[in-house]
XYZ file of C-alpha atoms in Angstrom:
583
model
C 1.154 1.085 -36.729
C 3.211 3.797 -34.528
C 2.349 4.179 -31.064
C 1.251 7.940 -31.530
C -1.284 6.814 -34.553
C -2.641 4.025 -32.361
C -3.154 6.658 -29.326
C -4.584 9.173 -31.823
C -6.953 6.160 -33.353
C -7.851 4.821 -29.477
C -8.467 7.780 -28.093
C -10.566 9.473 -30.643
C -12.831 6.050 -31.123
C -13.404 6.609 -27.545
C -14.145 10.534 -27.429
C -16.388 9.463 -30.207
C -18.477 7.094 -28.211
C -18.897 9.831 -25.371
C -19.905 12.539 -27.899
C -22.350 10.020 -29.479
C -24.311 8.602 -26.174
C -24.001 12.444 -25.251
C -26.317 13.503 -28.055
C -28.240 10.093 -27.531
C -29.189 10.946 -24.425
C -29.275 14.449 -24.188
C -31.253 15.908 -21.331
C -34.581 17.569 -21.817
C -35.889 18.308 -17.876
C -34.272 19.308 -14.661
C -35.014 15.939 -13.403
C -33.266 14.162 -16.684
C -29.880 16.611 -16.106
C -30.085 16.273 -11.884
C -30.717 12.776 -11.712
C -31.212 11.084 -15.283
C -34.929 10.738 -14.675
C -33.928 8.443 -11.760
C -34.806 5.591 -14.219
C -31.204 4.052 -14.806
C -30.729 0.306 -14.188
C -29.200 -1.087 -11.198
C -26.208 -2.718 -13.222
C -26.071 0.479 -15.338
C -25.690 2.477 -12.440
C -23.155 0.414 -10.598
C -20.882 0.272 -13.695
C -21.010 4.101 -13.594
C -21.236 4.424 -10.113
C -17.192 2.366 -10.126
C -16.412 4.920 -13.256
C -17.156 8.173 -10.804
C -15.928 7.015 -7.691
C -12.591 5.295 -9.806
C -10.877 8.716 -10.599
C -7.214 9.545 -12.417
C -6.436 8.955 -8.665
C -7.553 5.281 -8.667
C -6.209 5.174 -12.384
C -3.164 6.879 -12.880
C -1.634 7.732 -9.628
C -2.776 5.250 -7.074
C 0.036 2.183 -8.035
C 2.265 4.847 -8.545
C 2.228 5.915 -5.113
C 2.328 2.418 -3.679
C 5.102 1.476 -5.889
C 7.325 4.570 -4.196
C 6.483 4.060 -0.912
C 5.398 0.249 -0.846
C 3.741 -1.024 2.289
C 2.586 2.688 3.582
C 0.381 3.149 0.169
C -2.040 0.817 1.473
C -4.205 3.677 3.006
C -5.956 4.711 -0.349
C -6.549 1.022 -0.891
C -7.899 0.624 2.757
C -9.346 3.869 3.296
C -11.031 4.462 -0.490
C -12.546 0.700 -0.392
C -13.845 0.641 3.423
C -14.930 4.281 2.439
C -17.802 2.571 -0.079
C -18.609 -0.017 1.824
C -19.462 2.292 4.827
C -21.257 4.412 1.938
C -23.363 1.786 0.584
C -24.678 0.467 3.907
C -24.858 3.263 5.922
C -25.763 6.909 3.838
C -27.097 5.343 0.076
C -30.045 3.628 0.897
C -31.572 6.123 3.027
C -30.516 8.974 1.404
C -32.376 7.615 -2.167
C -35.409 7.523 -0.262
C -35.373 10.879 0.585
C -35.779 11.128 -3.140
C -33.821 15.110 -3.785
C -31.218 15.930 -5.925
C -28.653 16.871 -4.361
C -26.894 16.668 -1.060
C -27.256 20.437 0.181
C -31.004 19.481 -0.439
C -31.099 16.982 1.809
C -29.395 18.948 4.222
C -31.905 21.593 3.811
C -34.395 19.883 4.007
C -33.574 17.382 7.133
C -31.958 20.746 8.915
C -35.161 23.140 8.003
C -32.641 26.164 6.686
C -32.036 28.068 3.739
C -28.939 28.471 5.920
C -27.506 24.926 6.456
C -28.201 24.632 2.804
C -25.637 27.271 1.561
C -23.144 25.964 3.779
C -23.610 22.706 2.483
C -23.131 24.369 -1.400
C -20.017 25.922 -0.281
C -19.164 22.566 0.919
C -20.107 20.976 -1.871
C -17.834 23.505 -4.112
C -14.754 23.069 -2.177
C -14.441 19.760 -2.554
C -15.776 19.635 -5.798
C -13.314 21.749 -7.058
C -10.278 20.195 -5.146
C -11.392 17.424 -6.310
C -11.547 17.908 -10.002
C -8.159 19.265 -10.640
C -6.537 16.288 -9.937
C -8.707 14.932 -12.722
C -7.291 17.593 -15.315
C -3.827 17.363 -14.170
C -4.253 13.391 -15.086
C -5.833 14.634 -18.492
C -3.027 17.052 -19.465
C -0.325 13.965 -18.115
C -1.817 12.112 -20.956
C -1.782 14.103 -23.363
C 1.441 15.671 -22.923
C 2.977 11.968 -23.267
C 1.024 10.068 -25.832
C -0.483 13.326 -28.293
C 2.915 14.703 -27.504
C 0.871 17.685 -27.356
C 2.236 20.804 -24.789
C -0.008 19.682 -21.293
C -1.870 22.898 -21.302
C -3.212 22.666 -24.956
C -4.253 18.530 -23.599
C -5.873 20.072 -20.704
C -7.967 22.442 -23.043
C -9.209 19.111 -25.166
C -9.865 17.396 -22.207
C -12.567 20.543 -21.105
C -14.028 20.219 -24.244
C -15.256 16.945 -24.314
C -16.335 16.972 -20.807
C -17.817 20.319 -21.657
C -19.985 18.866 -24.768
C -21.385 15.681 -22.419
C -21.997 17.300 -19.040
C -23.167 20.241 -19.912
C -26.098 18.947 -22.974
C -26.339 15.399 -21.695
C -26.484 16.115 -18.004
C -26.745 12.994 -15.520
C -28.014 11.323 -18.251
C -25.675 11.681 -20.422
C -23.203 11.243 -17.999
C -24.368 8.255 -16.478
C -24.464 6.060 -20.022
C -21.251 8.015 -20.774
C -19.684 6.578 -17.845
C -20.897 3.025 -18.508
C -18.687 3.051 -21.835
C -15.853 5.182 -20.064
C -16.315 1.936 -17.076
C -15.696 -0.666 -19.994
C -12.359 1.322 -21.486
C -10.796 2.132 -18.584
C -11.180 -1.676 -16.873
C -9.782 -3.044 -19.792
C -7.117 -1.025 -20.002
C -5.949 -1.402 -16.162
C -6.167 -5.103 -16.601
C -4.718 -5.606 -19.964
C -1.247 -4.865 -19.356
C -1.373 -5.603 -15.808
C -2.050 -9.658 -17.081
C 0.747 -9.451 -19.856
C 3.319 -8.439 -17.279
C 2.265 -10.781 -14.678
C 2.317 -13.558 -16.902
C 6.228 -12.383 -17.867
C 7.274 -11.981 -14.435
C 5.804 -14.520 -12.589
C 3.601 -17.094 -15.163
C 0.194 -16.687 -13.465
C -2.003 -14.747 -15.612
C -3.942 -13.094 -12.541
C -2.169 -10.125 -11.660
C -3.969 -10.524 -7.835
C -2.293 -13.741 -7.828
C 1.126 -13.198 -9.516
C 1.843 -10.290 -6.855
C 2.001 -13.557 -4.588
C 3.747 -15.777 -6.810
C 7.514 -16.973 -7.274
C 9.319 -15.342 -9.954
C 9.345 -17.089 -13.511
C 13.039 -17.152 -13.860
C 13.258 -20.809 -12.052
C 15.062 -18.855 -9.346
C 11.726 -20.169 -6.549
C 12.693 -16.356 -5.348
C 9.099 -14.759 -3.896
C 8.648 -11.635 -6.202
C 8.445 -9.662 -3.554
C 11.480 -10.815 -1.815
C 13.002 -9.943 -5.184
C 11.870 -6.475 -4.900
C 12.347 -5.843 -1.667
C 16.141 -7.149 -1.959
C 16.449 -4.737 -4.697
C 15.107 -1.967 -3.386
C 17.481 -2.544 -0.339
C 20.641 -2.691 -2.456
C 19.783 0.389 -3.809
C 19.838 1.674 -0.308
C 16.164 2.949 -0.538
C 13.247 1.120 2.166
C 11.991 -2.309 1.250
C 8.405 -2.343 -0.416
C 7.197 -4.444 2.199
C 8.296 -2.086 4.677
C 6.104 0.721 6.323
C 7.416 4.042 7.243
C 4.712 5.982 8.242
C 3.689 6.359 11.759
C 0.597 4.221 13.063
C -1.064 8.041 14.114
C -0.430 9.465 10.894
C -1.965 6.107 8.884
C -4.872 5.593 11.239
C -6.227 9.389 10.967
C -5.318 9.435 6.739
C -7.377 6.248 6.222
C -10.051 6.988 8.332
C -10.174 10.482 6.303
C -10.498 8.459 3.186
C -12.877 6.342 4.557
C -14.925 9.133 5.907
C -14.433 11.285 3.401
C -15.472 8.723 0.522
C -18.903 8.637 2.171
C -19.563 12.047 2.270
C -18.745 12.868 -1.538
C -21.091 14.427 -3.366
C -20.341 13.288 -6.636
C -20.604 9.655 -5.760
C -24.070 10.314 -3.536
C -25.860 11.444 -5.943
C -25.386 8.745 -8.060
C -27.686 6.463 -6.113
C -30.467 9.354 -6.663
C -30.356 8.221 -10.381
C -32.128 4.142 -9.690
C -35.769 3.966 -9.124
C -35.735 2.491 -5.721
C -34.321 2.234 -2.658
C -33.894 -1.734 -3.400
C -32.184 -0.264 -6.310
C -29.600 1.767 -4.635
C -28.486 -1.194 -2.576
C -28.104 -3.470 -5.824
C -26.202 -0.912 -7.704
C -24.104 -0.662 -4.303
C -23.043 -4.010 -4.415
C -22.301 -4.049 -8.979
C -20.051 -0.951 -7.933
C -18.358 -2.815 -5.289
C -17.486 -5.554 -8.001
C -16.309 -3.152 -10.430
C -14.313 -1.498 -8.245
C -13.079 -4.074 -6.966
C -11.119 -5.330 -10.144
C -9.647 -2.669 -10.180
C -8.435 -2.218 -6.292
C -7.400 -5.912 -6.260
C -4.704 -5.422 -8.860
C -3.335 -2.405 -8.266
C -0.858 -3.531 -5.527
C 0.076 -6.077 -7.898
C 0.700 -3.145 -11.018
C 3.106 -1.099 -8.317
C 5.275 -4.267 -7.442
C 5.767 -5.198 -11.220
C 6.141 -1.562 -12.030
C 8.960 -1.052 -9.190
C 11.005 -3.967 -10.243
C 10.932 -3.247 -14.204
C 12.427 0.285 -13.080
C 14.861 -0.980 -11.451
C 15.767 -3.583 -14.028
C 15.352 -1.466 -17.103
C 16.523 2.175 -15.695
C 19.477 1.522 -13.389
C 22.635 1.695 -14.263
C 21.603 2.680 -17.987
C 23.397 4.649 -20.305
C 21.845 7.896 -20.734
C 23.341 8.090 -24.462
C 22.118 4.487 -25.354
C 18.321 5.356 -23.266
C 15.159 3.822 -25.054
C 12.521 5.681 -26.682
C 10.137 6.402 -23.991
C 12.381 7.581 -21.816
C 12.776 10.760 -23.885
C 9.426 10.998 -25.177
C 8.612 11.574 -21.041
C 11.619 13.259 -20.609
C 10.652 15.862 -22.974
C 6.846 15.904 -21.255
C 8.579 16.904 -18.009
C 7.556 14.014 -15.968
C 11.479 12.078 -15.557
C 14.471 14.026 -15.256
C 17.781 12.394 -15.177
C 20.850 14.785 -13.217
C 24.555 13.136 -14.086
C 25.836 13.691 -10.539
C 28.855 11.903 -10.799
C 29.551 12.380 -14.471
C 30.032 8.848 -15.292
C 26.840 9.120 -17.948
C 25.011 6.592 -16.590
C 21.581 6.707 -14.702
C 22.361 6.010 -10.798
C 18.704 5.131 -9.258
C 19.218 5.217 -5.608
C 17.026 6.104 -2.504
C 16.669 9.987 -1.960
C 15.223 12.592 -3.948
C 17.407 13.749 -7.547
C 15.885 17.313 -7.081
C 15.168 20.135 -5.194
C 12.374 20.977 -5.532
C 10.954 17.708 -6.973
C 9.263 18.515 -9.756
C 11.966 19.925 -12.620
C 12.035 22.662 -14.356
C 13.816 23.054 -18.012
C 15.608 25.046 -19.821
C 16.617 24.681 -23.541
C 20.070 24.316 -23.387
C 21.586 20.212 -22.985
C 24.044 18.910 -20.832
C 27.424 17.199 -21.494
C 25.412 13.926 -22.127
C 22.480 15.060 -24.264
C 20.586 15.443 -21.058
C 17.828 18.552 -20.223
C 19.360 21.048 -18.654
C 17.498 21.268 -14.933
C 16.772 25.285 -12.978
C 16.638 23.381 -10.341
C 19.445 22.506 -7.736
C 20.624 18.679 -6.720
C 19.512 17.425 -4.015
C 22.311 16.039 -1.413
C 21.037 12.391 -2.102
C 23.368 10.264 -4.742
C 19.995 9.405 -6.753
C 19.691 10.967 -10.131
C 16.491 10.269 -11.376
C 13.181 11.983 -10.720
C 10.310 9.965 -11.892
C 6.679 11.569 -11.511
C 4.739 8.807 -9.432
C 1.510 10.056 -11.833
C 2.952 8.356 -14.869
C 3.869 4.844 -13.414
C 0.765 3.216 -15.407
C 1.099 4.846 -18.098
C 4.806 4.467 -18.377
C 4.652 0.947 -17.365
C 3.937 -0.903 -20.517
C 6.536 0.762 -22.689
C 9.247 -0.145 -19.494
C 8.007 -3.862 -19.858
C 8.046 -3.486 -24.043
C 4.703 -4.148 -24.699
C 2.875 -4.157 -28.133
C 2.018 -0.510 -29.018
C -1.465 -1.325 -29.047
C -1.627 -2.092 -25.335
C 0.268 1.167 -24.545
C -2.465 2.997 -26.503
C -5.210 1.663 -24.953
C -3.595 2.260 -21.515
C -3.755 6.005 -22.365
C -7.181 5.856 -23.041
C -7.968 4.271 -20.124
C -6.153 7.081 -18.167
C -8.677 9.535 -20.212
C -11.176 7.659 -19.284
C -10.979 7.402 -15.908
C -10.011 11.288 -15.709
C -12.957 12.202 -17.654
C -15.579 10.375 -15.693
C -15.267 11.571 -12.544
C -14.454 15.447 -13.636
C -17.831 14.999 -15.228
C -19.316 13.733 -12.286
C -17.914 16.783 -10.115
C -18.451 19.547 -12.915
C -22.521 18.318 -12.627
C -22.323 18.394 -8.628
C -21.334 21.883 -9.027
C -23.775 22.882 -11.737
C -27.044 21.319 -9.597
C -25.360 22.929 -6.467
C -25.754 26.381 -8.239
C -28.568 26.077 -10.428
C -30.709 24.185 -7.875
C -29.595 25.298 -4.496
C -28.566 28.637 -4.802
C -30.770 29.624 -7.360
C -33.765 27.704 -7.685
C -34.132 27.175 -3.829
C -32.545 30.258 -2.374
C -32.195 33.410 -4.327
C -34.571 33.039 -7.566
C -37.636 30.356 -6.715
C -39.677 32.249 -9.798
C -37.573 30.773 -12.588
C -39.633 28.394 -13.784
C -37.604 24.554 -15.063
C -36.565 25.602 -18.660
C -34.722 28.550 -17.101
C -33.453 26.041 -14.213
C -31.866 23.983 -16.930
C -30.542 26.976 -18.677
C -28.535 28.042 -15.443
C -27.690 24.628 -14.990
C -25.709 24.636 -18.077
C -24.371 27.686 -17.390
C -23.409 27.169 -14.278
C -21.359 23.498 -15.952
C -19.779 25.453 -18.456
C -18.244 27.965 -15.575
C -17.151 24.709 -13.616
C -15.542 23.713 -16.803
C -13.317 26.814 -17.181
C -12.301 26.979 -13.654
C -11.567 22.839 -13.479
C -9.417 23.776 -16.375
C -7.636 26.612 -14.679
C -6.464 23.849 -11.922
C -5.296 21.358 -14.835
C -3.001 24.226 -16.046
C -2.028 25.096 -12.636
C -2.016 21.661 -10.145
C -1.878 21.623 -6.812
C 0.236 18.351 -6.276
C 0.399 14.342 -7.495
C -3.267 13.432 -8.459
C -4.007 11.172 -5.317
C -2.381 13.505 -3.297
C -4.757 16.552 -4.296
C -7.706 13.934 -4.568
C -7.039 12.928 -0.621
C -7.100 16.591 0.116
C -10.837 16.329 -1.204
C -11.503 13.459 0.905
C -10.196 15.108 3.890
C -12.745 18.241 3.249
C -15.624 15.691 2.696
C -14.885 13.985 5.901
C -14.876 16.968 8.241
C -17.844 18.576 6.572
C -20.027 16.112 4.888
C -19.980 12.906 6.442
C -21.333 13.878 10.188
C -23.749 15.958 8.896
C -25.753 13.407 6.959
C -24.844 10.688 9.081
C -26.216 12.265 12.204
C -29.052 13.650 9.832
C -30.151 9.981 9.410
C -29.537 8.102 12.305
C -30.756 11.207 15.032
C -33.800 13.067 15.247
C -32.248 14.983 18.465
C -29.619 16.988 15.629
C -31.168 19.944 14.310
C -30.413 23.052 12.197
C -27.685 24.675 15.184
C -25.912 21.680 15.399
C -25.278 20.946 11.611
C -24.378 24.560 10.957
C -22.184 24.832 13.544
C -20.523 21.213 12.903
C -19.798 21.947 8.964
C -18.225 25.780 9.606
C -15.894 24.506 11.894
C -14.920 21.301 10.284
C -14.611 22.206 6.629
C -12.554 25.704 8.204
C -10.570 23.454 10.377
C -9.496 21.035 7.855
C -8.892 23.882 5.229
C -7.071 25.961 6.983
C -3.948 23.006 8.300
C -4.009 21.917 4.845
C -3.470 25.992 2.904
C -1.351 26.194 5.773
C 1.493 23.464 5.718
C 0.731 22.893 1.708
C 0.864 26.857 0.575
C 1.401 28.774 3.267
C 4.560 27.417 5.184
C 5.360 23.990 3.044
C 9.043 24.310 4.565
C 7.346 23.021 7.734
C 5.380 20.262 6.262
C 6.885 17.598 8.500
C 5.841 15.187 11.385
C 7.628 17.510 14.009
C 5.132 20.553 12.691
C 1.957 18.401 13.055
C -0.655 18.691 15.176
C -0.606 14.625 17.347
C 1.502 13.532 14.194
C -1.125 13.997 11.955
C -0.356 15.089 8.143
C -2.586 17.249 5.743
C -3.708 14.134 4.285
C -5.414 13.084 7.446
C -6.335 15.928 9.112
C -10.249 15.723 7.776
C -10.292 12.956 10.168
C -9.528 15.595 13.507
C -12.035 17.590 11.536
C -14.613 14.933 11.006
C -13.915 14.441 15.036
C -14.348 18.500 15.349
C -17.656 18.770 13.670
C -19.361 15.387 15.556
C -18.472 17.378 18.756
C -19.457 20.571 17.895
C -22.678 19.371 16.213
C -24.192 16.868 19.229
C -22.715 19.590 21.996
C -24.781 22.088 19.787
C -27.944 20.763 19.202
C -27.582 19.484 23.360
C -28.227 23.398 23.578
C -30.506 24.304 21.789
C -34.199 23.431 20.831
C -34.888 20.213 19.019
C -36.060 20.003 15.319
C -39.939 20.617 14.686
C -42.112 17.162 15.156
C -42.711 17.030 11.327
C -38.594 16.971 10.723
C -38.274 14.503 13.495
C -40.949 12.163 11.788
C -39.234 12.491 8.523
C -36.269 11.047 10.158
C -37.720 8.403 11.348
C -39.845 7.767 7.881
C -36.338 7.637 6.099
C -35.129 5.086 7.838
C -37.520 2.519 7.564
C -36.509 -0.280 5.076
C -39.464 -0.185 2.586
């Protein structure tokens, strides 16, 4: 079969499966649509747990990031891994026996104020949101390729079916959703990932071959073959870090940080039946994840030197199929700068700006015609780092079938966690701001009513963001982490561990970090991105790690606070100390 009636075939099997274990296990109470009932299995809930926290970031975009700038990718493997592990030992436990729904309950609740609670909603939105259009930019990237479908109209299809399981299944739906969604997009991350190891380097562990000698009998280390490659080329060596130790430190510590404050993966452990629970499903989730994290490194590598080999030096005229079929999606660009008709991959960017922009009309070579103007660099390719997966197994010739279930992996993993968010932002609303805050008379019926209301407006507006993205996937997704880091994190970690921090003190700490953080980011991302550079940072520091300097911000501003003014009442204080004892 074709690859496009294999993607159709893969992709609708799956969207079948969510639709069906949507209407399976449709939500009927506030409790089933907040928190599935908080009856779901430890192993269940780790398996979906790894499905929300493993994102078109962690999918689509993360390899392709570490397989353009090598070495220096390693913070969203460092700072999104240590990021759990500081999650599962230090917020999950304690925060499931506090037994809400939500995180701005929690931190109305622990800080005794309607106040600190809307904060914490507006919190919760911002990053929500952020968050989730990284998600529909992957959906529309997949659809745009594999549907050949314009990425707008894949953007729309993509709301839809998130749209028919979050908003009538609820957590429940989405947790058993995301169990299935788990299964289809590990499979497809590890499929190819083991075909192309074993061509490359003979070992069929992809964690392994990344390690290994090359299987040409040459005893060359495959990564001393890529980084001699990439050197030739006259762009840095994969091994090779660029960024500054400042500028690394604060982004993976804003990860890190920032992975334990987001909502979206919180209230997942609110969804087990104990605390003992929340700590089993903590450690299935690490596992999951895990297979995933491990062979990513591995994916860039093998993806970097099957560019190289297949693309440079290639004959535009005499190009293979896929690299037309993305061509015409708008996600590589070739620019004949010396007119010799022949794809020149060197270090450098083709473009200015990056991302292309077409006309209709062809150049001399059959080529799209680009709006944009050359960059000063002799390289002549723009490739979008989001597609590197996804593009992958059709650069390495791979059966259809495996390059059909790669794009439903990439839906998968897109859908999952934009399901996840769209439901943080529905409970926020519904629960929160309504139910808590503005309209305590509705009884639970009408709860659940705004609930899906409230989902179907987060759908729209995610789908606004997928038509109009912000930036590369991971990039827009460490934005989020950022936020989460300098408003989430110290709030509930001091809310835990101190019974001295009280309503002031949070308040104070989240309105300065999340405005902070913000603020540098619209500033050097929107604003002025001309001076988005390490000589225009603050200390060195980048928008991707500047939630870290707000993280810092808010701890200050929060203990220096609460130093100040009076302490929380004695019952607050006792609740502290009741949720931290290991029963």
């Amino acid at each position: 079969m074709s690859l496009q009636v294999l993607t159709y075939l893969f992709i609708g099997l799956s969207f079948g499966l969510y639709i069906g274990i949507a209407i399976w296990c449709r939500s009927a109470s506030t409790n089933e649509f907040y928190v599935a009932g908080s009856h779901v299995s430890p192993l269940a809930n780790g398996a979906a747990t790894a499905a929300d926290w493993m994102s078109a970031a962690s999918f689509l975009s993360m390899a392709g990031i570490i397989a353009f700038e090598g070495a220096d990718g390693a913070r969203y493997l460092m700072g999104w891994t240590g990021g759990y592990v500081l999650l599962a030992l230090l917020l999950a436990p304690y925060l499931r026996k506090f037994s809400k729904y939500t995180v701005p309950d929690f931190v109305g609740d622990r800080y005794y104020s309607q106040t600190a609670r809307l904060v914490a909603v507006v919190c919760v939105i911002f990053i929500s949101f952020t968050y989730v259009a990284g998600q529909m930019r992957g959906v529309g990237i997949v659809f745009s390729r594999f549907l050949e479908v314009d990425i707008n109209i894949g953007v729309l299809v993509g709301m839809a079916i998130v749209f028919f399981y979050a908003v009538l299944g609820g957590m429940k739906g989405i947790t058993y959703t995301q169990v299935a969604q788990y299964c289809v997009l590990i499979f497809a991350y590890l499929v190819p990932a083991i075909y192309i190891s074993l061509m490359l380097t003979g070992n069929p562990l992809p964690m392994l071959g990344f390690g290994s000698t090359m299987n040409d009998g040459s005893g060359v280390y495959l990564l001393d073959r890529l980084d001699g490659l990439t050197t030739e080329l006259g762009m840095a060596a994969f091994t090779a870090g660029n960024k500054s130790t400042v500028d690394m430190f604060f982004i993976t510590a804003a990860l890190m940080a920032g992975t334990a404050g987001l909502p979206h993966v919180i209230v997942r452990f609110f969804t087990v039946p104990r605390v003992r629970d929340a700590r089993i499903s903590a450690g299935y989730a690490l596992v999951f994840i895990a297979l995933l994290y491990t062979t990513a490194p591995a994916v860039a590598a093998f993806a970097r030197i099957n560019i190289i080999n297949n693309v440079e030096g290639m004959s535009y005229k005499g190009a293979p199929d896929w690299f037309s079929k993305w061509e015409d999606s708008g996600l590589i660009a070739w620019l004949d700068k010396n007119g010799d008709g022949k794809v020149q991959y060197r270090g450098g960017d083709a473009l200015i700006p990056v991302k292309p922009e077409y006309l209709e009309s062809r150049g001399s070579s059959g080529e799209r015609q680009l709006a944009n103007k050359a960059s000063s660099s002799a390289n002549e390719l723009y490739i979008d780092r989001d597609i590197i997966v996804l593009a992958h197994p059709e650069i390495a010739q791979l059966p259809n079938w495996v390059v059909a279930l790669v794009a439903a992996g990439g839906l998968a993993a897109a859908l999952s966690t934009a399901a996840g968010l769209l439901l943080v932002i529905s409970t926020a609303v519904s629960h929160d701001l309504l139910k808590k805050t503005f309209m305590p008379q509705i009884n639970e019926r009408q709860e659940l009513l705004f609930a899906r209301i409230a989902a179907a407006f987060a759908v729209a507006i995610a789908g606004l963001f997928g038509i109009y993205p912000l930036g590369f996937v991971a990039e827009v997704v460490a934005f989020a982490f950022g936020l989460a880091a300098a408003s989430f994190f110290p709030v509930i970690l001091l809310g835990i561990f101190s019974r001295r921090m009280n309503r002031e003190g949070a308040i104070s700490g989240m309105i300065v970090g999340l405005t902070f953080t913000f603020s540098y980011i619209v500033y050097f991302k929107f604003v002025s991105p001309q001076a988005n550079n390490a000589a225009n940072w603050w200390f060195g520091i980048s928008p991707e790690g500047i939630g870290t300097l707000g993280m810092i911000l808010n701890f200050m501003v929060s203990l220096v606070v609460s130093r100040f003014t009076p302490p929380p009442p004695a019952d607050v204080q006792n609740m502290v100390e009741n949720i931290r004892v290991p029963r």
